C-alpha cells in the first residue's frame, strides 16, 4: 500500500470532513465545519492511497515556539498501517521548518504519541491560548484528553 502525504487542497475538504465527522460523532476529535476547514486549510496535510484520501492531520501554530498536532484521523479500516505516524511525521517536519521548539497534542491515545517521542504533561503547562477551541467541545470544561508534548530543540 503506497501512501503519499501532501498539503491539503481545496478539493480535499469534503473527504477530510467525512473522515473527521466519523470520529467527531464519538467525541474523540472536535467537529470541524467546512468553513473552519477552508479557513485553516494551510494547516492540514492529507494522506492519499491511490485516488482517495485516507487520513489527515493539522499543524496549528499556537505561540512563538509552540505548535499543536490536531485533527489527526485515519480512515477506520486502515488504522494500524503507519498512516497516522506518517501524518504526524509531516507535522513534525513542518514544525521544525517553521522553527517551533515544542509540539503538543491533546489525545485519547497517548501511547501512539509516546512511540513518536512525545511524553505526557499536565494540561496546566499549556498556555491558556491553546484552549480557545475547547470552548466548542461538548466535554468542556471537563476535558478527559491527555496532553502530550515533544521537544524539537533549537
XYZ file of C-alpha atoms in Angstrom:
154
model
C 0.000 0.000 0.000
C 1.604 3.251 -1.139
C 0.698 6.257 0.985
C 1.535 9.796 -0.070
C 1.267 12.685 2.410
C 0.825 16.108 0.827
C -0.555 19.537 1.749
C -4.349 19.657 1.623
C -6.080 21.354 -1.308
C -9.481 22.979 -1.617
C -10.952 19.972 -3.404
C -9.933 17.728 -0.457
C -12.233 19.367 2.091
C -15.269 17.098 1.598
C -13.211 13.924 2.091
C -11.428 15.473 5.077
C -14.740 16.431 6.667
C -16.173 12.945 6.149
C -13.238 11.322 7.964
C -13.339 13.851 10.808
C -17.125 13.613 11.176
C -16.862 9.853 11.676
C -14.711 10.429 14.770
C -16.457 13.617 15.922
C -19.719 11.675 16.342
C -17.928 9.646 19.051
C -16.410 12.737 20.639
C -12.809 11.673 20.008
C -11.983 14.669 17.780
C -13.525 18.107 17.568
C -16.046 18.542 14.826
C -14.815 20.901 12.121
C -17.166 22.885 9.939
C -16.476 23.273 6.252
C -15.786 26.942 6.908
C -13.210 26.031 9.560
C -11.538 23.546 7.215
C -11.390 26.080 4.392
C -10.113 28.861 6.671
C -7.392 26.628 8.117
C -6.638 24.551 5.029
C -2.961 25.547 5.027
C -2.559 23.835 8.425
C -3.570 20.455 7.001
C -1.839 17.571 5.311
C -3.697 14.626 3.833
C -2.706 11.022 3.243
C -3.575 9.588 -0.156
C -3.802 5.929 -1.100
C -4.313 5.722 -4.820
C -7.049 8.179 -5.687
C -8.601 8.511 -2.228
C -7.861 10.459 0.933
C -7.426 8.064 3.833
C -6.246 10.378 6.625
C -5.447 13.902 7.683
C -3.723 15.956 10.323
C -3.022 19.601 11.013
C -0.183 21.598 12.492
C -1.578 24.643 14.244
C 0.777 27.380 15.449
C -0.157 28.466 18.959
C 2.703 30.693 20.017
C 6.207 31.778 19.060
C 7.689 28.381 19.936
C 4.642 26.121 20.334
C 2.521 24.184 17.865
C -0.251 21.638 18.129
C -0.927 18.459 16.196
C -4.687 18.470 15.770
C -7.443 16.746 13.840
C -5.383 13.588 13.377
C -7.665 10.973 11.850
C -7.169 7.904 9.670
C -9.967 6.032 7.999
C -11.013 3.276 10.411
C -10.445 0.374 8.040
C -6.826 1.466 7.507
C -5.721 2.070 11.096
C -2.583 0.335 12.314
C -0.778 0.612 8.985
C 1.507 3.556 9.774
C -0.643 6.247 8.175
C -1.110 8.169 11.420
C 2.645 8.030 12.013
C 3.294 9.450 8.548
C 0.826 12.278 9.168
C 2.425 13.208 12.496
C 5.890 12.997 10.929
C 4.732 15.516 8.308
C 3.599 17.838 11.115
C 6.941 17.381 12.895
C 8.825 18.251 9.713
C 6.714 21.378 9.163
C 7.189 22.397 12.798
C 10.972 22.129 12.504
C 10.987 24.115 9.243
C 8.991 26.863 10.945
C 11.361 26.956 13.920
C 8.923 25.669 16.530
C 10.632 24.247 19.603
C 7.725 22.294 21.106
C 4.798 20.394 19.715
C 1.836 19.123 21.729
C -1.382 17.216 21.181
C -4.497 16.534 23.196
C -5.351 12.892 22.672
C -7.133 9.771 23.820
C -4.213 7.712 22.509
C -1.117 8.838 24.407
C 0.584 5.510 23.668
C 0.574 6.278 19.951
C 2.272 9.611 20.571
C 4.721 8.085 23.092
C 6.047 5.863 20.286
C 6.844 9.082 18.413
C 8.816 10.709 21.228
C 6.017 12.616 22.960
C 5.620 12.483 26.736
C 2.627 13.210 28.919
C 2.414 16.650 30.517
C -0.053 18.364 32.781
C -2.559 20.397 30.807
C -1.810 23.289 33.131
C 1.631 23.544 31.448
C -0.037 24.651 28.215
C -0.707 28.367 27.684
C -4.327 29.450 28.083
C -4.349 30.472 24.410
C -4.470 26.801 23.348
C -7.873 26.295 24.975
C -9.866 28.568 22.644
C -11.048 25.619 20.509
C -12.018 23.701 23.623
C -14.902 26.124 24.134
C -16.630 24.342 21.217
C -16.237 20.881 22.752
C -19.163 19.192 24.466
C -16.758 17.960 27.164
C -15.576 21.446 28.143
C -14.544 22.199 30.870
C -14.264 18.552 31.980
C -11.680 17.552 29.373
C -10.655 13.916 29.603
C -7.987 14.037 26.903
C -4.318 13.560 27.743
C -1.817 16.298 26.907
C 1.403 15.098 25.279
C 4.436 17.183 24.343
C 7.559 16.728 22.263
C 10.589 18.970 22.412
C 12.003 19.708 18.974
C 15.112 21.545 20.050
C 16.664 24.683 18.562
